[in-house]
Coordinates of C-alpha atoms and ligand atoms in Angstrom, one line a residue:
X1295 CA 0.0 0.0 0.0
X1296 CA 1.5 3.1 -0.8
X1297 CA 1.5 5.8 1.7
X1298 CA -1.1 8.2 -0.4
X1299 CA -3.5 5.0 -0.5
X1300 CA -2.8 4.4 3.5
X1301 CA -3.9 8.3 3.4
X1302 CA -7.2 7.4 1.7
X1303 CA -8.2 4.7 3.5
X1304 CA -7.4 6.3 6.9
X1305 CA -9.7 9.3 6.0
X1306 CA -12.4 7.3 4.5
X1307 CA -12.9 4.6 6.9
X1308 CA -14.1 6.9 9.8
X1309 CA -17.3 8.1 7.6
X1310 CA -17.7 4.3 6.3
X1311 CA -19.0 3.0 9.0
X1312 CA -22.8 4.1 10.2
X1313 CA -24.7 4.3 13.5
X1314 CA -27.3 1.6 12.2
X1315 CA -24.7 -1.3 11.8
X1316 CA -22.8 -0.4 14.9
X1317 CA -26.1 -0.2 16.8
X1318 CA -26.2 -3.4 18.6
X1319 CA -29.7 -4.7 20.9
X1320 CA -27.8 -3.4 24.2
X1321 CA -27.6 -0.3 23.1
X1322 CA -31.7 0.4 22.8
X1323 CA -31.8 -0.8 26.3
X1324 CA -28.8 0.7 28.0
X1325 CA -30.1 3.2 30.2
X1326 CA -32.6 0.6 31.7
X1327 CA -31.4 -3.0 32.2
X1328 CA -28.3 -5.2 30.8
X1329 CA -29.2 -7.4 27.8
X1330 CA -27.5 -10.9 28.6
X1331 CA -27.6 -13.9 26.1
X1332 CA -26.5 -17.9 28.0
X1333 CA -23.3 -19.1 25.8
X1334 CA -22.7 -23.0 25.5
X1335 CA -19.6 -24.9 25.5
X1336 CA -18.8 -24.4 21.4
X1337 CA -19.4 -20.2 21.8
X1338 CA -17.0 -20.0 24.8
X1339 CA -14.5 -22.2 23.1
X1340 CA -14.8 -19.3 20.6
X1341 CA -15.9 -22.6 17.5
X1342 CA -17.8 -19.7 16.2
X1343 CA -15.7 -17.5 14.9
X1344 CA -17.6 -14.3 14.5
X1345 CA -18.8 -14.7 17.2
X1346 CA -16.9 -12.3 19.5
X1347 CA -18.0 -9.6 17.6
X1348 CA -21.6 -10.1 17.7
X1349 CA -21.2 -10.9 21.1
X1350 CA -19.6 -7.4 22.1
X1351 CA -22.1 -5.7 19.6
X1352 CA -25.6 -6.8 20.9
X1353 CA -25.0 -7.9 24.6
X1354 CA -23.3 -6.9 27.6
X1355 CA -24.2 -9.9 30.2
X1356 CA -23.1 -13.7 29.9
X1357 CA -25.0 -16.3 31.2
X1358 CA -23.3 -19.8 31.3
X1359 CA -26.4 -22.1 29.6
X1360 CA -25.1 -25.4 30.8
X1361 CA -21.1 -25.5 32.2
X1362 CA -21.7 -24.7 35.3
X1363 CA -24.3 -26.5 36.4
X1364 CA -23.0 -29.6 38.9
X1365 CA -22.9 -32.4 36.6
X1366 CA -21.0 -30.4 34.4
X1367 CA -18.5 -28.7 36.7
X1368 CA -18.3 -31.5 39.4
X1369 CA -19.2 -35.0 38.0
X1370 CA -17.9 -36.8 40.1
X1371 CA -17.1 -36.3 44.3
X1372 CA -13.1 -35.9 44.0
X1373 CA -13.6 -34.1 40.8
X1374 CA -14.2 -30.6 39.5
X1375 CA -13.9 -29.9 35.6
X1376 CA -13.2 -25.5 35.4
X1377 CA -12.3 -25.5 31.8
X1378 CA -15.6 -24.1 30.9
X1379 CA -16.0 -21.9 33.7
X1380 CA -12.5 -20.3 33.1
X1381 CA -13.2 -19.7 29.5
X1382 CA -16.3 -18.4 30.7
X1383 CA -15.3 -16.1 33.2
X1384 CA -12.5 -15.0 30.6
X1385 CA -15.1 -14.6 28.0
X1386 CA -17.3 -12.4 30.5
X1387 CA -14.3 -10.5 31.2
X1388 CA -12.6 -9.7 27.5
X1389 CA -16.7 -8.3 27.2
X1390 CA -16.5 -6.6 30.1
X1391 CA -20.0 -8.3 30.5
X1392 CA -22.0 -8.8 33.7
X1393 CA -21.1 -12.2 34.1
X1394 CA -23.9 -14.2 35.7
X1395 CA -23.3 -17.7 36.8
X1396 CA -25.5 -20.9 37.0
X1397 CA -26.2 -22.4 38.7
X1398 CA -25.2 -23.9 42.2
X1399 CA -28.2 -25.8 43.4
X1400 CA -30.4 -27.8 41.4
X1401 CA -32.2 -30.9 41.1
X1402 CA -31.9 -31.1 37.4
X1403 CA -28.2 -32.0 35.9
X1404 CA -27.0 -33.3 39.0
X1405 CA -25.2 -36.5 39.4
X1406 CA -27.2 -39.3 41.5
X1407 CA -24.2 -39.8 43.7
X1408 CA -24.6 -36.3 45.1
X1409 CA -27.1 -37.8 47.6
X1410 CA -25.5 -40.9 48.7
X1411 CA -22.6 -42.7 50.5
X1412 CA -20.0 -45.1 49.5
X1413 CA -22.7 -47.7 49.8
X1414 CA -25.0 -46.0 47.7
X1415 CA -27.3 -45.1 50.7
X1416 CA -29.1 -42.3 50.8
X1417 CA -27.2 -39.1 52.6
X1418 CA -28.4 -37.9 55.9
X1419 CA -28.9 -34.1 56.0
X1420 CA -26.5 -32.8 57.8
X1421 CA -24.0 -34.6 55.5
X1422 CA -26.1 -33.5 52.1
X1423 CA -25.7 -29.9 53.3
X1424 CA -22.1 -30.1 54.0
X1425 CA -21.5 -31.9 50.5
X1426 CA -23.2 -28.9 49.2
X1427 CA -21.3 -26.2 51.0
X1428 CA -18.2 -27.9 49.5
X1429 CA -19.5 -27.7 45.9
X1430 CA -20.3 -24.0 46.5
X1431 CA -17.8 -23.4 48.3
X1432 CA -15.4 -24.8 45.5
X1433 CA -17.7 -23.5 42.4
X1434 CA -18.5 -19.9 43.6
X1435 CA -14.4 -19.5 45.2
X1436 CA -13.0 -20.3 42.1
X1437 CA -14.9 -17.2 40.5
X1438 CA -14.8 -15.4 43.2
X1439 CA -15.3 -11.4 42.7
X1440 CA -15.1 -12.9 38.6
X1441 CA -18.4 -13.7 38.4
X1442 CA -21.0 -10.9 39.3
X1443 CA -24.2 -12.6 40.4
X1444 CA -25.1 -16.6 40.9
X1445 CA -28.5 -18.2 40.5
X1446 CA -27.8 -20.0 43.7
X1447 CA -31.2 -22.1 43.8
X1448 CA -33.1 -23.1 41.3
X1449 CA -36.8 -24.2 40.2
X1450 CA -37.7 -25.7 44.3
X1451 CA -41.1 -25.0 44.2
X1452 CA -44.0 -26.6 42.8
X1453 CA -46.7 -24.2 40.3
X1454 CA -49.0 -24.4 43.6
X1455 CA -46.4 -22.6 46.1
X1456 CA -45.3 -25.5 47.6
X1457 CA -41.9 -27.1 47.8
X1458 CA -41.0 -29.6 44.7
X1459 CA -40.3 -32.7 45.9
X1460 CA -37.0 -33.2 44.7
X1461 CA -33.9 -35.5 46.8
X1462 CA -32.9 -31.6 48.1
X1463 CA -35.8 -31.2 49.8
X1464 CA -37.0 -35.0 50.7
X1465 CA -33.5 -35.2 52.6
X1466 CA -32.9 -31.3 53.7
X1467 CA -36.2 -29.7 53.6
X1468 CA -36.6 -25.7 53.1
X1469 CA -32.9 -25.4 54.8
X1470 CA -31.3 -26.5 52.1
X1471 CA -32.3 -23.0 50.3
X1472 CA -31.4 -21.4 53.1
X1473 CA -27.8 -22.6 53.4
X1474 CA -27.4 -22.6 50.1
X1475 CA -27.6 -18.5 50.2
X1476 CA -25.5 -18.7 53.3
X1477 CA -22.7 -20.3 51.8
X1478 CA -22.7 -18.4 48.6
X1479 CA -22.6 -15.0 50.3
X1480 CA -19.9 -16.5 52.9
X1481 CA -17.6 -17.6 50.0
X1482 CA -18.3 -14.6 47.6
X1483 CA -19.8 -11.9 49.8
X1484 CA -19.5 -9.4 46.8
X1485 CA -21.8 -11.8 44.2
X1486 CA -25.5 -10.8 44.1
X1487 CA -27.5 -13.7 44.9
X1488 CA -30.8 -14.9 43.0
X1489 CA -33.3 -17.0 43.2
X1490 CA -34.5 -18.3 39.3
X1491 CA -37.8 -20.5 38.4
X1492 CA -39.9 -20.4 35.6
X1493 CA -43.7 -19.8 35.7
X1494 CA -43.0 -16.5 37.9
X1495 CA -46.0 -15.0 36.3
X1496 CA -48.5 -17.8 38.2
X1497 CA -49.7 -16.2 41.5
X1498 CA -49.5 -19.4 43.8
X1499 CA -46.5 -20.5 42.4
X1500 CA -44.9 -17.1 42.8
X1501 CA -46.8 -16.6 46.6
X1502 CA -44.3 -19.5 47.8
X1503 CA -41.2 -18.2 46.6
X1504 CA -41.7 -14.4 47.9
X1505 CA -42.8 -16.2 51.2
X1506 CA -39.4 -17.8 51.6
X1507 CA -37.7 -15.0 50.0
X1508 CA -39.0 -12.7 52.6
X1509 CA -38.4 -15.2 55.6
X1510 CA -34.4 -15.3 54.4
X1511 CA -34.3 -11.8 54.3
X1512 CA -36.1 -11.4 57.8
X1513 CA -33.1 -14.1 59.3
X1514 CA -30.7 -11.5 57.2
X1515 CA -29.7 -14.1 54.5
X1516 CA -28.8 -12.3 52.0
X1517 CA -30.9 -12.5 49.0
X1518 CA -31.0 -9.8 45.9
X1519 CA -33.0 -10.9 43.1
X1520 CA -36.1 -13.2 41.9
X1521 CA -35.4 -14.5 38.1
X1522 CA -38.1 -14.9 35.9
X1523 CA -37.0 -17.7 33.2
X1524 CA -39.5 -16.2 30.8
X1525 CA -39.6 -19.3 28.8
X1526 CA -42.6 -18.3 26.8
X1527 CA -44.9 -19.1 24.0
X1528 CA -46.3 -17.0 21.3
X1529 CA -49.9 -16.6 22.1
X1530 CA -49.3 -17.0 26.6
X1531 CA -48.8 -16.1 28.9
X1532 CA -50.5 -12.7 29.2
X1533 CA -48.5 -9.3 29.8
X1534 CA -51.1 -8.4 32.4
X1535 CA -49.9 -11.8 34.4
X1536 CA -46.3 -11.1 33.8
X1537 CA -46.8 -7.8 34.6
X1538 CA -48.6 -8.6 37.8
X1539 CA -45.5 -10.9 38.6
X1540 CA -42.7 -7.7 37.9
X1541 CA -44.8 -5.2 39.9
X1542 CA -45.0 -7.9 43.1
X1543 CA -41.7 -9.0 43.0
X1544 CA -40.6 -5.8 43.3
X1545 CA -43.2 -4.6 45.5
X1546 CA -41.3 -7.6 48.4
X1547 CA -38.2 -6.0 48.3
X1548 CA -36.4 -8.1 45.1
X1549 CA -34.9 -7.0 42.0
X1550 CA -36.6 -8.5 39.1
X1551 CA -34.7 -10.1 36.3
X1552 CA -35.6 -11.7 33.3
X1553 CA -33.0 -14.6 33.4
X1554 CA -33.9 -17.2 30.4
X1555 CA -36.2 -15.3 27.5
X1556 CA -37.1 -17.5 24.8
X1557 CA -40.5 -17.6 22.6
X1558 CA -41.3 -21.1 21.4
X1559 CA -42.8 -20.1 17.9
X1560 CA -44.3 -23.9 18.0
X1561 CA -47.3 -26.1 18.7
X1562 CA -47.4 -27.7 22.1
X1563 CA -49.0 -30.9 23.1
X1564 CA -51.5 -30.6 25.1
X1565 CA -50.7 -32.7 27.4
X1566 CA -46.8 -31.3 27.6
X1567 CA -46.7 -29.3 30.8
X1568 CA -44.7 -31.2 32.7
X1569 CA -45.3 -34.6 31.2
X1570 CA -42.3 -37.0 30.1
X1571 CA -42.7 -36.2 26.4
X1572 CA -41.1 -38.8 23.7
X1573 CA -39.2 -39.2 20.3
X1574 CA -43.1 -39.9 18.7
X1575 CA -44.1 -36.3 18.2
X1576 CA -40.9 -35.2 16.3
X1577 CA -41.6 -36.6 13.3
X1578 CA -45.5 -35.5 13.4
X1579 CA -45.9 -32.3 10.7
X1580 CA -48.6 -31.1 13.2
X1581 CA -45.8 -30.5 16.1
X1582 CA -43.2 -29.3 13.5
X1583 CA -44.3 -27.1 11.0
X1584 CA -41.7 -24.8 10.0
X1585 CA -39.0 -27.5 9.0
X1586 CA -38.3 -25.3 5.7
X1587 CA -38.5 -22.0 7.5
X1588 CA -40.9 -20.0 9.6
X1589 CA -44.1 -18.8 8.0
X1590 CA -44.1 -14.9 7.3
X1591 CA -47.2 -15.0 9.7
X1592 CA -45.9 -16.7 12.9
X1593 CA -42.6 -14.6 12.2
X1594 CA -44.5 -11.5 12.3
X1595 CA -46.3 -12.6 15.5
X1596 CA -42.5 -13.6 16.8
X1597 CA -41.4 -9.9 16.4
X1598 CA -44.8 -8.5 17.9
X1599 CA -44.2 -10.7 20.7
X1600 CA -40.6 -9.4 21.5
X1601 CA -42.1 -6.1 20.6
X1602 CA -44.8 -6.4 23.7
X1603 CA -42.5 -7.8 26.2
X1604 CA -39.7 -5.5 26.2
X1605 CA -42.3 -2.7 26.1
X1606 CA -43.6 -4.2 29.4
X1607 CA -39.9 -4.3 30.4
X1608 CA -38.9 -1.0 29.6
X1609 CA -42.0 -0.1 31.0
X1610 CA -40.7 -1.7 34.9
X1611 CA -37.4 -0.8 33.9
X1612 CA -36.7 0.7 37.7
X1613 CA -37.5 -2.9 38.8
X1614 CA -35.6 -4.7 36.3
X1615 CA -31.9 -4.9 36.1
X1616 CA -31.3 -7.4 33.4
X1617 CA -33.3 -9.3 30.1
X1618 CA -31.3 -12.8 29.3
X1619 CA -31.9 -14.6 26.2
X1620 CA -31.6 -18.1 26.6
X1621 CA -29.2 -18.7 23.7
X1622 CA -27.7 -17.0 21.1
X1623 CA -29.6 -18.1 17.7
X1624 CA -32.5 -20.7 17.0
X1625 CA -29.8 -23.3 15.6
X1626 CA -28.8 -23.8 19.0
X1627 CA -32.0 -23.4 21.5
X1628 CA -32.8 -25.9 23.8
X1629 CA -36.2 -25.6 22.1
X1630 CA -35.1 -27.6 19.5
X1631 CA -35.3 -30.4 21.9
X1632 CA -38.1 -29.3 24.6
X1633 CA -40.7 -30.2 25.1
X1634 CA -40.3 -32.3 21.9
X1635 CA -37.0 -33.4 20.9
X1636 CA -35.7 -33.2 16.7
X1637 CA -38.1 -30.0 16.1
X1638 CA -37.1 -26.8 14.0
X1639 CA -37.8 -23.9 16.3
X1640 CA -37.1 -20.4 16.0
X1641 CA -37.5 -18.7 19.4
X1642 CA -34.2 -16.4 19.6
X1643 CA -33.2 -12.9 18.1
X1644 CA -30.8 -14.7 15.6
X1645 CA -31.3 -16.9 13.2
X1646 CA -29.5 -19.7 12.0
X1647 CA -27.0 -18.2 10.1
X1648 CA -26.0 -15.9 12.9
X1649 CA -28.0 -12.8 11.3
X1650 CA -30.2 -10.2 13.9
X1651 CA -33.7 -10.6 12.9
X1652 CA -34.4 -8.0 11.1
X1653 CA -38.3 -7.7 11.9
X1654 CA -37.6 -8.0 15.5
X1655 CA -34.6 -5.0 15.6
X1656 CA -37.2 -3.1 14.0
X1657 CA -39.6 -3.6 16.4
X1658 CA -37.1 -3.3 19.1
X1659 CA -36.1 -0.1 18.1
X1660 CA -39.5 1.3 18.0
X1661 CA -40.4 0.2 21.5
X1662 CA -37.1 1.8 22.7
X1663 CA -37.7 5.1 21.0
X1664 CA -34.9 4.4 18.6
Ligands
XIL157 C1 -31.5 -26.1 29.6 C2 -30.4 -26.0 28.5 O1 -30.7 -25.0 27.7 C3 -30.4 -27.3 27.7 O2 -29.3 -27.3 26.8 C4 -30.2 -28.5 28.7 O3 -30.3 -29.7 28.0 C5 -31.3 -28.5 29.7 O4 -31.3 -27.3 30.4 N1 -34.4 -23.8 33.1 C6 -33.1 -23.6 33.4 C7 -32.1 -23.9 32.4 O5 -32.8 -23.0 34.5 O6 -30.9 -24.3 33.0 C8 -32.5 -24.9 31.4 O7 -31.5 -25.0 30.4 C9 -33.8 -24.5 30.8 C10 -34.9 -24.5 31.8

């Protein structure tokens, strides 16, 4: 390159570059809450290679969708596995992203041998909670004052208020919440602490977890924020109940986040709340419609649906302090898999070739006043 070229190119390329392709999602949002999007395994080990870009352009909070959780980080007693959560934490930190993690207590993706001996018998609970303590202890030190806020329970209550049923509670009761909290503020005491469930919008279900919420804070447990998964479907559930859920959450003394935003553009069985769905329905037309690409219809119902939500968001923004999508782009959604496995689903601001829905920015941009 000669030097008169150099010359040219240095005085053009300022003016080349616009405000609509460097406007990234964050940016319609930044005065109100972080937009977050959960990375997998491939994205942190960078497979994707413009990734990092995108990344920096349309988000500024990381969630970890899978790596941390136990079975992934500790599968085995005498064994932790950090290569994830380093790349993570690294990844969360070259962003200079809100780096959430998740999450420490679970009864999902958690090995079996988590609740018994040597033998195989089942743990008493004062051992359980001490086996717990360690894994927090171990998980949360390592990322200690690197990681800014943990989902330190997750999904313990049942849609009616009560507690789920799961080997946590059979063996610990409600305490093993409690302690949960404790130890996660002992080992990190800088990390925000939340408690994240889906359904948040249901009334009884969301009664029981502000009940216990409030007791920890009344014992001075520290506890900061309720996460609302915001796993939801086209047509449900309403603003007004979502809205209902935002205003109360706050209203007890918790900052509200939106923690795993997704919109499942497809049909559900009827019978699939909660139900042990199988292989069968994947290869039925009437569950998977879109194999070839999404309708212009449900597409433009996808983008009216973002549209409303973060209106309603924006809208509580002094209550909210974060909106996570749960995945980057519809290639890679869990959705894909739940509640049917082997379906084409197209729930995320991304498509499959890594491009912003257009529709959707649009929309965005509107609500936002952009
Ligand atoms: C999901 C992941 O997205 C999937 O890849 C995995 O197979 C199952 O878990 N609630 C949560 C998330 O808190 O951790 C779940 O993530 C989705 C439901």
């Amino acid at each position: 390159m000669t030097k008169f070229t150099l010359l040219i190119v240095l005085l053009i390329f300022p003016f080349s570059s616009n405000k609509t392709t460097d406007e990234g999602l964050k940016d319609l949002f930044e005065d109100s809450f972080y937009l977050g999007v959960a990375v997998n395994r491939q994205q942190v080990a960078d497979n994707e290679k413009q990734l990092f870009p995108l990344l920096k352009t349309h988000f500024n909070s990381l969630s970890p969708e899978n790596g941390l959780k136990w079975e992934k980080v500790h599968p085995q007693l005498d064994l932790y596995d950090f290569e994830f959560g380093d790349a993570y934490v690294g990844l969360g930190e070259k962003l200079g992203a809100f780096t959430v993690g998740h999450c420490l207590v679970w009864h999902q993706q958690v090995p079996d041998w988590v609740f018994e001996d040597a033998a195989g018998e089942q743990l008493e609970k004062s051992a359980l909670l001490s086996r717990m303590e360690d894994h927090i202890a171990k998980v949360a030190g390592r990322y200690k004052s690197r990681i800014d806020g943990w989902d330190v329970v997750n999904e313990a209550f049942n849609e009616d208020g009560s507690y789920r049923e799961s080997k946590w509670f059979k063996i610990a009761g409600k305490d093993f919440i409690k302690e949960a909290f404790r130890k996660a503020h002992e080992i990190d005491p800088d990390a925000e602490l939340y408690y994240n469930d889906y359904n948040m919008w249901k009334t009884s279900k969301r009664a029981g977890v502000l009940k216990l919420a409030k007791e920890m804070k009344a014992e001075g447990i520290r506890i900061d924020g309720i996460g609302m998964q915001g796993h939801y479907m086209l047509e449900g559930p309403s603003l007004a109940d979502i809205e209902q859920g935002i205003i109360e959450i706050a209203e007890a003394g918790f900052t509200v986040m939106i923690t795993e935003l997704d919109v499942d553009v497809l049909p559900r069985p009827s019978n699939s709340e909660g139900a042990d769905l199988n292989m069968n329905y994947a290869n039925s037309p009437e569950f998977n419609p879109f194999v070839n690409g999404i309708s212009p219809e449900a597409e433009e119902k996808l983008a009216q649906r973002y549209a409303d939500l973060f209106q309603l968001f924006l809208k509580h923004k002094d209550k909210i302090s974060r909106v996570t999508l749960w995945g980057l782009h519809d290639g890679k959604s869990w959705l894909n898999n739940f509640p049917v496995r082997g379906r084409t689903n197209y729930p995320l601001l991304f498509d499959r070739e890594l491009k912003l829905k257009e529709g959707v920015f649009e929309k965005l941009r509107e609500v936002a006043g952009g």
